[in-house]
XYZ file of C-alpha atoms in Angstrom:
772
model
C -28.700 163.651 46.573
C -28.452 165.954 43.535
C -31.782 167.538 44.402
C -30.643 168.303 47.953
C -27.409 169.860 46.727
C -29.483 172.005 44.377
C -31.798 172.944 47.261
C -28.831 173.969 49.440
C -27.426 176.139 46.647
C -30.830 177.697 46.134
C -31.099 178.345 49.863
C -27.726 180.107 49.943
C -28.807 182.325 47.038
C -32.150 183.018 48.690
C -30.623 183.991 52.035
C -28.062 186.195 50.302
C -30.864 187.972 48.463
C -32.797 188.405 51.712
C -29.781 190.002 53.398
C -28.977 192.261 50.470
C -32.637 193.084 49.926
C -33.141 194.142 53.548
C -30.035 196.342 53.327
C -31.308 197.899 50.094
C -34.745 198.500 51.619
C -33.078 200.244 54.533
C -31.433 202.615 52.059
C -34.754 203.396 50.407
C -34.262 201.054 47.471
C -36.320 198.413 45.662
C -38.219 195.806 47.665
C -37.846 193.185 44.921
C -34.652 191.549 46.186
C -35.982 190.985 49.705
C -39.263 189.547 48.394
C -37.513 187.397 45.810
C -35.026 186.203 48.433
C -37.801 185.090 50.807
C -39.598 183.268 47.991
C -36.416 181.519 46.815
C -35.585 180.496 50.395
C -39.073 178.989 50.849
C -38.655 177.149 47.535
C -35.296 175.782 48.712
C -36.784 174.455 51.980
C -39.613 172.753 50.118
C -37.238 171.198 47.589
C -35.036 169.896 50.415
C -38.149 168.081 51.641
C -38.803 166.790 48.105
C -41.997 168.807 48.060
C -43.023 169.669 44.520
C -44.454 172.959 45.763
C -40.844 174.168 45.862
C -40.807 174.179 42.062
C -44.098 176.077 42.018
C -42.689 178.627 44.479
C -39.654 179.195 42.291
C -41.882 179.497 39.222
C -43.969 182.084 41.064
C -40.780 184.034 41.754
C -39.890 183.904 38.038
C -43.302 185.231 37.013
C -43.017 188.003 39.569
C -39.519 188.797 38.334
C -40.761 189.039 34.756
C -43.542 191.429 35.759
C -41.150 193.541 37.854
C -38.517 193.614 35.120
C -41.003 194.818 32.497
C -42.391 197.424 34.909
C -38.969 198.750 35.890
C -37.089 198.640 32.590
C -39.594 198.218 29.777
C -38.237 196.362 26.736
C -34.594 197.313 27.098
C -32.838 194.084 26.161
C -29.802 194.407 28.418
C -31.935 195.439 31.390
C -34.208 192.418 30.883
C -31.283 190.059 30.424
C -29.776 191.267 33.689
C -32.962 190.582 35.619
C -34.170 187.408 33.908
C -31.308 185.414 32.448
C -29.589 184.083 35.590
C -32.834 183.164 37.441
C -34.170 181.411 34.327
C -30.981 179.457 33.709
C -30.816 178.408 37.361
C -34.514 177.493 37.394
C -34.250 175.400 34.218
C -32.834 172.615 36.425
C -36.340 172.148 37.774
C -37.503 171.083 34.294
C -34.896 168.354 33.968
C -36.257 164.773 34.000
C -34.141 163.652 36.974
C -35.361 166.613 39.048
C -38.987 165.975 38.201
C -38.624 162.267 38.990
C -37.065 163.137 42.361
C -40.129 165.290 43.073
C -42.491 162.532 41.969
C -43.592 164.473 38.897
C -44.230 163.350 35.370
C -42.332 164.745 32.371
C -43.066 168.353 31.459
C -46.455 168.745 29.755
C -46.690 170.438 26.357
C -48.429 173.415 27.958
C -45.635 173.969 30.441
C -43.029 173.471 27.764
C -44.838 176.070 25.679
C -44.779 178.488 28.604
C -41.012 178.053 28.880
C -40.657 178.699 25.162
C -42.731 181.884 25.453
C -40.540 183.104 28.334
C -37.380 182.379 26.376
C -38.841 184.147 23.338
C -39.555 187.219 25.453
C -35.950 187.217 26.606
C -34.542 186.811 23.111
C -36.917 189.495 21.824
C -35.617 191.861 24.449
C -32.039 191.102 23.424
C -32.938 191.911 19.831
C -34.451 195.216 20.915
C -31.219 196.117 22.714
C -29.242 195.985 19.485
C -31.349 198.714 17.857
C -30.795 202.014 19.663
C -30.028 203.979 16.539
C -31.772 206.564 14.377
C -32.057 206.782 10.614
C -29.492 208.823 8.716
C -30.451 212.228 7.414
C -31.200 212.139 3.710
C -29.187 215.223 2.845
C -26.031 213.625 4.204
C -26.459 210.514 2.081
C -26.685 212.572 -1.092
C -23.735 214.885 -0.425
C -21.172 215.147 -3.263
C -17.738 213.637 -2.991
C -14.606 215.776 -2.923
C -12.890 216.116 -6.282
C -9.398 217.146 -5.168
C -7.612 214.786 -2.825
C -4.410 215.157 -0.829
C -2.246 212.061 -0.859
C -0.249 212.958 2.284
C -1.089 213.158 5.990
C 0.986 216.116 7.207
C -0.365 216.813 10.703
C -1.571 214.783 13.665
C -5.181 215.448 12.604
C -4.230 215.585 8.874
C -4.682 219.372 8.830
C -3.546 221.880 11.459
C -7.198 222.230 12.504
C -7.474 218.576 13.481
C -10.437 217.633 11.262
C -9.126 214.067 10.760
C -10.645 214.249 7.296
C -9.031 212.987 4.096
C -10.497 213.708 0.668
C -9.219 210.358 -0.597
C -11.981 208.244 -2.129
C -10.288 205.221 -3.719
C -11.548 203.003 -0.885
C -15.309 203.238 -1.011
C -18.471 201.390 -0.025
C -18.210 199.143 -3.074
C -14.709 197.816 -2.443
C -13.907 198.335 1.242
C -14.671 194.675 1.930
C -11.628 193.778 -0.203
C -9.130 195.534 2.077
C -6.231 193.372 3.180
C -3.043 193.811 5.180
C -0.401 195.464 2.987
C 2.377 195.598 5.595
C 3.039 195.364 9.324
C 5.823 197.007 11.297
C 6.709 196.204 14.908
C 8.152 199.082 16.939
C 9.635 196.671 19.480
C 9.316 196.141 23.189
C 9.664 198.919 25.737
C 13.063 199.316 27.418
C 13.550 197.135 30.520
C 11.678 198.421 33.536
C 9.332 200.628 31.490
C 5.751 200.356 30.359
C 5.165 202.361 27.188
C 1.924 202.362 25.210
C 1.558 202.643 21.436
C -1.068 205.296 20.649
C 0.605 207.040 17.722
C -1.068 208.460 14.628
C 1.685 208.415 11.966
C 2.388 211.140 9.407
C 2.945 210.526 5.707
C 5.090 212.885 3.647
C 6.044 212.042 0.072
C 6.948 208.356 0.043
C 7.688 208.044 3.785
C 5.639 207.357 6.900
C 6.890 208.852 10.184
C 5.947 207.680 13.657
C 7.161 207.441 17.241
C 7.156 204.658 19.802
C 5.843 205.129 23.320
C 9.445 205.588 24.460
C 10.102 208.257 21.767
C 12.146 206.412 19.191
C 11.323 208.062 15.852
C 10.956 205.787 12.831
C 10.697 206.387 9.077
C 9.089 203.700 6.902
C 8.610 203.198 3.187
C 4.990 204.154 2.537
C 4.455 201.301 0.097
C 6.170 198.407 1.863
C 6.481 199.425 5.518
C 10.203 198.718 5.376
C 12.257 200.739 7.866
C 14.296 203.535 6.316
C 15.814 204.888 9.499
C 15.270 204.823 13.223
C 16.382 207.422 15.738
C 16.963 206.025 19.233
C 15.821 208.803 21.565
C 17.299 206.986 24.578
C 14.691 208.618 26.778
C 15.140 208.251 30.491
C 12.012 206.385 31.641
C 12.706 206.816 35.372
C 9.500 207.726 37.185
C 7.300 207.306 34.119
C 4.627 204.678 34.691
C 3.338 204.623 31.116
C 5.207 206.391 28.343
C 3.121 207.740 25.488
C 3.928 209.496 22.206
C 0.808 210.165 20.146
C 2.571 211.668 17.175
C 5.409 213.656 15.622
C 5.473 217.014 13.808
C 6.675 217.722 10.252
C 8.077 221.041 8.965
C 9.541 222.115 5.642
C 11.741 225.141 6.317
C 10.818 227.853 3.784
C 13.542 228.431 1.192
C 15.900 225.901 2.759
C 17.711 223.040 1.020
C 20.080 220.314 2.094
C 20.183 218.639 5.517
C 17.277 219.505 7.840
C 15.396 221.422 5.159
C 12.588 219.020 6.054
C 12.315 218.073 9.716
C 10.578 215.728 12.104
C 10.123 216.854 15.713
C 9.300 214.817 18.775
C 8.841 215.752 22.439
C 9.849 213.118 24.937
C 8.873 211.507 28.241
C 12.040 212.975 29.781
C 11.113 216.520 28.668
C 13.250 217.133 25.557
C 12.237 218.648 22.232
C 14.185 216.994 19.396
C 14.595 217.956 15.720
C 15.623 215.369 13.087
C 16.394 215.469 9.385
C 13.419 213.782 7.731
C 15.571 212.015 5.135
C 18.265 210.585 7.374
C 16.984 210.675 10.949
C 20.084 212.612 12.031
C 19.849 215.338 14.655
C 19.615 218.891 13.286
C 22.726 220.549 14.763
C 21.395 224.118 14.461
C 18.356 223.374 16.590
C 18.855 224.021 20.310
C 21.957 222.287 21.646
C 22.936 219.717 19.017
C 19.363 219.126 17.901
C 17.727 219.123 21.352
C 15.980 221.647 23.607
C 15.719 221.068 27.351
C 12.053 221.568 28.316
C 12.872 221.674 32.025
C 14.406 225.142 31.653
C 12.470 227.524 33.901
C 10.454 224.699 35.493
C 12.243 224.630 38.863
C 12.423 221.317 40.705
C 10.700 218.510 38.808
C 10.436 215.079 40.362
C 11.090 212.281 37.895
C 8.017 211.588 35.814
C 6.076 214.653 36.991
C 6.398 216.600 33.734
C 6.727 215.357 30.153
C 5.049 215.669 26.760
C 2.667 213.123 25.224
C 1.262 215.092 22.249
C 3.066 216.305 19.121
C 4.059 219.996 19.144
C 1.716 222.197 17.116
C 3.414 224.028 14.251
C 2.124 227.540 13.530
C 3.859 230.418 11.753
C 7.263 228.792 12.063
C 6.921 228.052 15.765
C 6.528 224.841 17.732
C 3.938 225.272 20.492
C 3.568 222.700 23.245
C 2.282 222.167 26.748
C 2.889 219.054 28.805
C 1.595 216.307 31.017
C 1.679 217.151 34.725
C 0.928 214.173 36.927
C -2.507 214.194 38.545
C -3.580 214.612 42.108
C -0.346 214.542 44.112
C 0.337 217.992 45.568
C -0.348 221.694 45.179
C 3.307 222.310 44.308
C 3.606 220.329 41.092
C 5.427 221.676 38.022
C 3.932 224.517 36.010
C 1.396 223.873 33.265
C 3.071 226.553 31.142
C 2.563 226.563 27.348
C 5.655 227.551 25.364
C 6.646 228.355 21.797
C 10.049 227.668 20.247
C 11.466 228.708 16.891
C 11.136 225.694 14.568
C 14.523 226.395 12.908
C 16.747 227.404 15.824
C 14.902 225.960 18.793
C 15.130 229.302 20.584
C 12.479 230.184 23.129
C 9.909 232.628 21.668
C 7.136 233.079 24.230
C 5.326 231.506 27.167
C 1.769 231.504 28.404
C 2.093 231.103 32.170
C -1.363 231.148 33.767
C 0.104 232.462 37.004
C 1.413 235.495 35.041
C -0.725 235.595 31.875
C 0.606 238.994 30.764
C 4.298 238.077 31.079
C 5.461 236.022 28.117
C 9.196 235.784 28.712
C 11.370 233.328 30.600
C 11.484 233.559 34.397
C 14.150 235.767 35.906
C 17.409 233.984 36.822
C 16.711 231.686 39.747
C 12.948 231.933 39.132
C 10.474 229.516 37.624
C 7.157 229.388 35.822
C 4.213 229.426 38.230
C 3.811 226.013 39.827
C 0.573 224.072 40.082
C -1.196 225.880 37.247
C -3.538 224.271 34.687
C -1.628 222.448 31.966
C -2.304 221.516 28.338
C -1.500 217.875 27.600
C -3.809 217.165 24.634
C -2.939 218.028 21.019
C -3.431 221.670 20.028
C -4.812 223.105 16.788
C -3.855 226.184 14.806
C -5.245 228.607 12.236
C -2.375 230.062 10.198
C -4.538 232.781 8.632
C -5.851 234.032 11.968
C -2.491 233.551 13.650
C -4.051 231.611 16.521
C -3.141 228.425 18.329
C -5.914 226.698 20.295
C -4.883 224.990 23.524
C -7.181 222.685 25.496
C -6.347 223.030 29.190
C -6.428 220.762 32.210
C -6.807 221.579 35.858
C -4.765 223.273 38.526
C -3.274 220.570 40.734
C -4.699 218.667 42.435
C -7.974 217.723 40.729
C -10.549 217.028 43.414
C -10.129 220.018 45.749
C -9.799 223.619 44.647
C -10.099 225.821 47.701
C -6.503 226.992 47.196
C -6.811 227.867 43.496
C -6.156 231.389 42.288
C -8.460 233.571 40.200
C -6.310 232.872 37.127
C -6.455 229.126 37.780
C -10.232 229.315 37.885
C -10.354 231.488 34.766
C -8.313 229.258 32.454
C -8.706 225.693 33.777
C -10.721 223.105 31.823
C -10.998 225.503 28.897
C -9.987 226.028 25.303
C -7.674 229.047 25.089
C -6.882 230.880 21.845
C -3.330 232.252 21.977
C -1.681 234.707 19.596
C 0.857 232.631 17.668
C 3.343 235.529 17.570
C 3.213 236.657 21.214
C 1.426 234.070 23.370
C -1.174 236.643 24.436
C -4.698 235.409 25.110
C -7.119 236.408 22.351
C -10.046 234.586 23.962
C -10.867 231.645 26.201
C -13.951 229.520 26.777
C -14.420 227.432 29.904
C -16.107 224.037 29.607
C -16.305 223.356 33.389
C -16.182 226.024 36.068
C -13.967 225.340 39.111
C -13.459 221.747 37.989
C -13.486 219.201 40.847
C -14.124 216.077 38.733
C -10.957 215.629 36.591
C -12.834 217.050 33.597
C -9.682 218.456 32.010
C -10.189 219.034 28.281
C -8.541 215.956 26.721
C -9.056 216.293 22.982
C -7.713 218.407 20.159
C -9.968 221.344 19.186
C -11.423 220.642 15.739
C -11.654 223.552 13.296
C -14.504 223.466 10.766
C -15.836 225.739 8.026
C -19.547 225.685 7.225
C -21.582 227.317 4.443
C -22.198 231.020 4.992
C -18.672 231.836 6.083
C -18.891 230.123 9.464
C -15.437 229.597 10.964
C -16.061 227.202 13.808
C -14.252 225.272 16.506
C -15.614 222.088 18.060
C -14.363 221.258 21.536
C -15.238 217.792 22.807
C -15.044 217.106 26.555
C -14.997 214.273 29.057
C -18.406 215.470 30.204
C -19.760 214.405 26.817
C -20.622 218.023 26.000
C -19.346 219.362 22.655
C -19.079 223.128 22.462
C -19.317 224.762 19.015
C -17.563 228.129 19.048
C -16.569 230.867 16.620
C -12.821 230.312 16.412
C -12.232 234.035 15.825
C -13.969 235.211 18.999
C -14.791 232.203 21.185
C -18.495 233.032 21.099
C -20.870 230.037 20.896
C -22.235 229.139 17.469
C -24.544 226.546 19.044
C -26.461 227.441 22.185
C -24.687 227.121 25.537
C -26.847 227.286 28.676
C -25.673 227.850 32.228
C -27.678 225.419 34.375
C -27.836 225.076 38.174
C -25.853 222.076 39.446
C -25.691 220.224 42.793
C -24.119 222.142 45.659
C -22.975 221.360 49.255
C -19.178 221.583 49.349
C -16.722 220.288 51.925
C -15.148 222.757 54.350
C -12.734 225.125 52.631
C -14.145 224.496 49.154
C -16.211 226.728 46.889
C -18.495 225.677 44.066
C -19.822 227.267 40.934
C -23.619 227.536 41.236
C -24.007 226.819 37.503
C -22.144 224.969 34.777
C -22.184 225.346 30.972
C -24.173 222.811 28.945
C -24.045 222.684 25.153
C -27.775 222.728 24.493
C -27.376 223.485 20.786
C -25.724 220.110 20.083
C -26.532 216.605 21.351
C -24.905 215.518 24.598
C -22.852 212.323 24.723
C -22.642 212.003 28.506
C -25.450 209.464 28.771
C -28.749 209.805 30.663
C -28.619 210.571 34.410
C -28.260 207.424 36.514
C -31.018 205.866 38.620
C -31.138 202.816 40.863
C -33.098 200.978 38.168
C -30.119 201.433 35.801
C -27.794 199.475 38.094
C -26.795 196.252 36.415
C -25.193 192.865 36.924
C -24.939 189.383 35.473
C -26.721 187.870 38.477
C -29.237 189.165 41.051
C -26.444 189.154 43.653
C -24.147 191.622 41.894
C -27.180 193.637 40.743
C -28.220 194.066 44.364
C -24.685 194.938 45.429
C -24.479 197.638 42.747
C -27.862 199.019 43.832
C -26.667 199.152 47.425
C -23.485 200.966 46.427
C -25.569 203.399 44.365
C -27.844 204.098 47.338
C -24.881 204.426 49.699
C -23.331 207.113 47.496
C -24.392 210.656 46.787
C -25.566 211.223 43.250
C -27.669 214.296 42.543
C -27.084 214.226 38.802
C -24.229 215.556 36.665
C -21.455 217.399 38.506
C -22.321 216.169 41.981
C -19.423 217.583 44.054
C -17.103 215.196 45.930
C -17.463 214.880 49.691
C -16.201 213.002 52.746
C -19.400 211.740 54.378
C -20.120 209.240 51.614
C -18.793 208.394 48.159
C -20.028 210.418 45.212
C -20.794 209.120 41.744
C -19.260 211.103 38.890
C -20.881 210.344 35.542
C -19.322 210.345 33.028
C -16.108 209.467 34.825
C -12.541 210.432 33.954
C -12.654 208.172 30.855
C -15.444 210.300 29.386
C -17.673 211.096 27.591
C -15.119 211.886 24.972
C -11.422 211.485 25.693
C -8.252 212.249 23.723
C -9.564 210.606 20.530
C -11.780 213.643 19.995
C -14.066 213.883 16.961
C -13.610 213.833 13.189
C -15.536 215.891 10.644
C -16.509 215.092 7.068
C -15.767 218.548 5.661
C -18.040 218.110 2.608
C -21.043 216.398 4.174
C -20.598 218.460 7.383
C -21.054 215.409 9.563
C -19.205 215.112 12.874
C -18.355 211.558 13.963
C -18.278 211.036 17.741
C -17.184 207.952 19.681
C -17.973 208.156 23.385
C -17.876 206.110 26.583
C -20.312 205.762 29.477
C -18.531 204.604 32.611
C -19.004 206.232 36.016
C -16.509 206.933 38.819
C -17.022 206.169 42.512
C -15.081 208.860 44.351
C -14.604 209.998 47.942
C -12.541 212.677 49.614
C -10.408 211.492 52.547
C -9.552 213.787 55.446
C -5.894 214.598 55.875
C -5.842 212.741 59.192
C -7.220 209.611 57.504
C -4.740 209.952 54.635
C -1.850 210.312 57.073
C -3.039 207.271 59.024
C -2.828 205.060 55.908
C 0.476 206.632 54.805
C -0.873 208.240 51.637
C 1.788 210.645 50.334
C 2.751 212.165 46.980
C 4.567 209.696 44.770
C 8.193 210.468 44.067
C 8.320 207.766 41.377
C 5.710 206.428 38.994
C 3.882 209.329 37.433
C 0.598 208.373 35.773
C 0.168 205.521 38.234
C -2.073 207.900 40.167
C -4.695 208.005 37.425
C -7.570 205.908 38.707
C -6.258 205.382 42.235
C -5.643 207.169 45.541
C -4.543 210.779 45.138
C -2.567 212.291 48.007
C -3.492 215.930 47.205
C -0.811 217.155 49.628
C -1.143 220.795 50.593
C -4.935 220.558 50.796
C -7.210 219.341 53.630
C -8.224 216.226 51.679
C -6.813 213.294 49.768
C -9.050 211.474 47.291
C -9.965 207.866 46.567
C -10.797 207.578 42.865
C -12.222 204.362 41.430
C -14.329 203.297 38.464
C -17.855 202.322 39.524
C -17.560 198.566 38.971
C -19.476 195.555 40.251
C -18.040 192.753 42.358
C -17.088 190.893 39.156
C -15.356 193.846 37.527
C -17.951 195.177 35.098
C -19.534 198.659 35.204
C -22.372 198.921 37.695
C -24.676 200.766 35.324
C -26.393 198.915 32.512
C -25.027 198.911 28.938
C -24.236 200.493 26.583
C -20.761 201.547 27.724
C -19.666 202.833 24.318
C -21.471 204.640 21.501
C -20.676 205.784 17.969
C -22.721 208.654 16.543
C -22.871 211.330 13.872
C -24.156 214.911 14.093
C -25.191 217.146 11.195
C -23.341 220.389 11.944
C -25.681 222.412 9.731
C -28.690 221.605 11.907
C -27.073 220.543 15.178
C -29.154 217.370 15.118
C -28.153 213.774 15.679
C -27.943 211.990 12.330
C -27.637 208.516 13.850
C -26.339 206.758 16.943
C -25.669 203.137 17.894
C -23.730 200.913 20.251
C -20.017 200.713 19.482
C -18.205 197.395 19.874
C -19.130 193.940 21.115
C -18.181 191.820 24.123
C -15.787 189.574 22.196
C -12.666 190.791 24.016
C -14.128 191.605 27.434
C -15.960 189.899 30.263
C -16.251 189.463 34.040
C -12.992 189.892 36.001
C -11.316 190.978 32.771
C -11.697 187.476 31.292
C -12.737 187.508 27.655
C -15.746 185.314 26.917
C -15.254 185.409 23.154
C -18.926 186.210 22.558
C -19.628 188.946 20.021
C -22.701 190.467 21.648
C -23.421 194.093 20.606
C -23.209 195.626 24.070
C -21.268 198.821 23.296
C -17.912 198.866 25.112
C -15.568 201.568 26.460
C -13.215 203.109 23.922
C -10.113 205.304 23.607
C -8.922 206.620 20.272
C -10.416 208.474 17.331
C -11.802 208.191 13.813
C -10.859 209.397 10.337
C -13.465 210.391 7.742
C -12.829 210.143 3.991
C -14.067 211.655 0.740
C -15.832 208.452 -0.295
C -18.294 208.774 2.560
C -16.597 206.233 4.831
C -14.973 206.575 8.207
C -12.479 204.244 9.887
C -12.089 203.648 13.609
C -10.618 201.080 16.007
C -10.606 202.587 19.557
C -12.966 200.120 21.259
C -12.072 197.537 23.868
C -12.724 195.024 21.120
C -9.714 194.342 18.845
C -11.068 195.449 15.466
C -10.515 198.172 12.910
C -13.877 199.015 11.347
C -15.192 200.942 8.359
C -18.618 202.572 8.504
C -20.768 204.501 6.077
C -20.644 208.045 7.469
C -24.160 209.031 6.410
C -25.909 206.033 7.953
C -23.580 204.397 10.496
C -23.819 201.098 8.612
C -20.819 198.874 9.321
C -19.246 197.794 6.028
C -16.000 196.058 7.013
C -13.889 195.047 9.963
C -10.471 193.476 10.436
C -9.176 191.646 13.487
C -6.188 193.354 15.157
C -3.419 191.569 17.072
C -3.859 193.992 19.998
C -6.135 196.801 21.107
C -6.363 199.662 18.607
C -6.337 202.519 21.143
C -5.149 205.074 18.617
C -6.490 207.128 15.710
C -6.047 205.770 12.164
C -4.780 207.784 9.194
C -4.889 207.332 5.428
C -2.707 208.256 2.436
C -1.854 207.369 -1.153
C 1.476 205.682 -1.870
C 3.219 207.250 -4.887
C 4.781 203.882 -5.719
C 1.504 202.127 -6.522
C -1.152 204.822 -6.379
C -3.017 202.783 -3.769
C -4.815 204.278 -0.782
C -3.643 202.885 2.579
C -5.314 202.969 5.998
C -2.911 202.676 8.949
C -3.600 201.946 12.623
C -1.393 201.400 15.673
C -2.340 198.265 17.615
C -0.735 198.712 21.021
C -3.538 198.081 23.521
C -4.276 200.050 26.673
C -3.921 199.039 30.310
C -6.854 201.161 31.450
C -9.202 199.355 29.049
C -7.570 195.988 29.739
C -7.150 195.501 25.988
C -4.367 193.257 24.769
C -0.979 195.044 24.509
C 1.057 194.994 21.321
C 3.619 196.864 19.218
C 2.260 196.674 15.658
C 1.685 199.359 13.044
C -0.628 197.805 10.435
C -1.401 199.153 6.956
C -4.411 198.011 4.914
C -4.909 198.522 1.176
C -6.834 197.122 -1.761
C -5.076 194.339 -3.683
C -2.645 195.436 -6.372
C -4.164 195.410 -9.829
């Protein structure tokens, strides 16, 4: 009875493989699944008849699968596991004593048992190979000197105004990092009813206080030693229309020559478009700033639907001015709010200048009754600044909507998906560099430009992108310091669209976009979902990076909107000149929808729920096409391409060469259908967040889908320590010295992230060495 049930199950699997295999063959794909399906079906029929040749037929299929797997994927462990593990586990039933007795066979002979052991050893060996994938560290980096002087504060979002995310502190080092323990924990509290705010903040530390914001813009001051709350400002932000509130940081300013209240200030920009100034000692509003401590950021914006414009990044302070852009919701209509960048006086809150891409030479407010140009590229990521040069560096997004650009203006095409250097005094463009021409893939520049100084007087700027390309530019002129090559890219646009024949590739630095996809790279836990992913790959158009979207069939965009490199950006060890890069490798499966089709399904711009459009249908009203935007996932909810899905790497900026690279994160907190399996297998998982490098030659990072904060040796990539977090650490850590004890602390926000399906939370956690 058991044997016949097994035979029926095998027959169902075999017939499914035959059907899928024939479909794949018809699309020009691999013949393996059809052949394997026929063989498995024959084995099932024989086993139903209690014919021992059924076991031999299945064994023949396993041997053929092994040969095919080695031919198609070599010794890549994850590729072999995908092809071999499920068939071997299922076939192991044929070696069980009750099965062999039912087939009239004797117990397994030593020779056959040995063959099974050899097969299992091959599989395990392949899994061991998969965990390598890293290079040796460069010797010069390992021997670099430590920094002597060390700053005990963390005064900017990226520690310095250039966003290096580097601290010279060296108290925590390779010899004692394993002794780190939780020093304090602070809970920011739940989001207001009816809202869904995320905790992605990087706190500041000034003197003996730590300053941070919640996802719903409450600003909080904590004792740097104990984590005890000193004050809390309730922003009372209006969350209407905001799907997921985010505040990634606050801004600190000491007013020159001032004393008394508001001599030192904390600024925050909110999800309901207000810029707020607070006294850093008391948390009280600064009455001389704007109207009672607040500036209305909707001035000059015209009509703004709820949730369509707000600020997620801390304002950048430069030469006494607060410079900020804003989030403009993706993909809904051509008439969305302006992406204008504005500067306000840090003392009075008065408007100083604007950079309006629709009118790049006009830097004032709109005339009465007018508005900043609608639908222009915005700047939602953190900016950087160089006080000496008087420049602020703004990473820009796209003109709305993302996936069709036939309506875009010449100025839209000039400044979208770029890094733009603006004069801090006037808002005039000094230079701009475009990372993607006429962007149709949601490749807005998501990360803070990182300013670096190298031997020989090099004043550089590193701009990381979702494409996985990192452009190294002279921050004075915008000219490349590492080679940039314009390469031909796939063409064939939909009606009404235009394409750039070439796109810029950073050929002087390593790329972190992952190798181009092939059918052989499609993956799954079983042959069924492998075949389904291969079919979906063959059904789509994929001609390599920057394949343009179309209507006839889906297109694969790789990397997808997650990156590559997202808002976590990069960090740079300023002494060893090593750049630390965490990156993701997950594709999108996109298709344009004709307006008639969009109208038929009732797809219209959302009036409520901004940010809910990210990763879903985009109405793109005002254009001929809507868009269906999805991650390229298998039937059981895992990426269709084979691992790794996340990497951690280091680049020597003096040579432009990769120092080391390896998979980042394990499968402990992820699994099929979003169900965690609890198995710590070094797959490399998607990540959001950044790293911080330190003077002792360590760097700290959480970011991955797995709930850990980790410490690595910067020169080698060797993991030295990790601590379990109560929720996903989708943020960037920071570090400081507490004046009360002289101890170095490392702080991370553990708030989770819905897009990564990591556990949500509300904790700010500080780690330190034990008190002596």
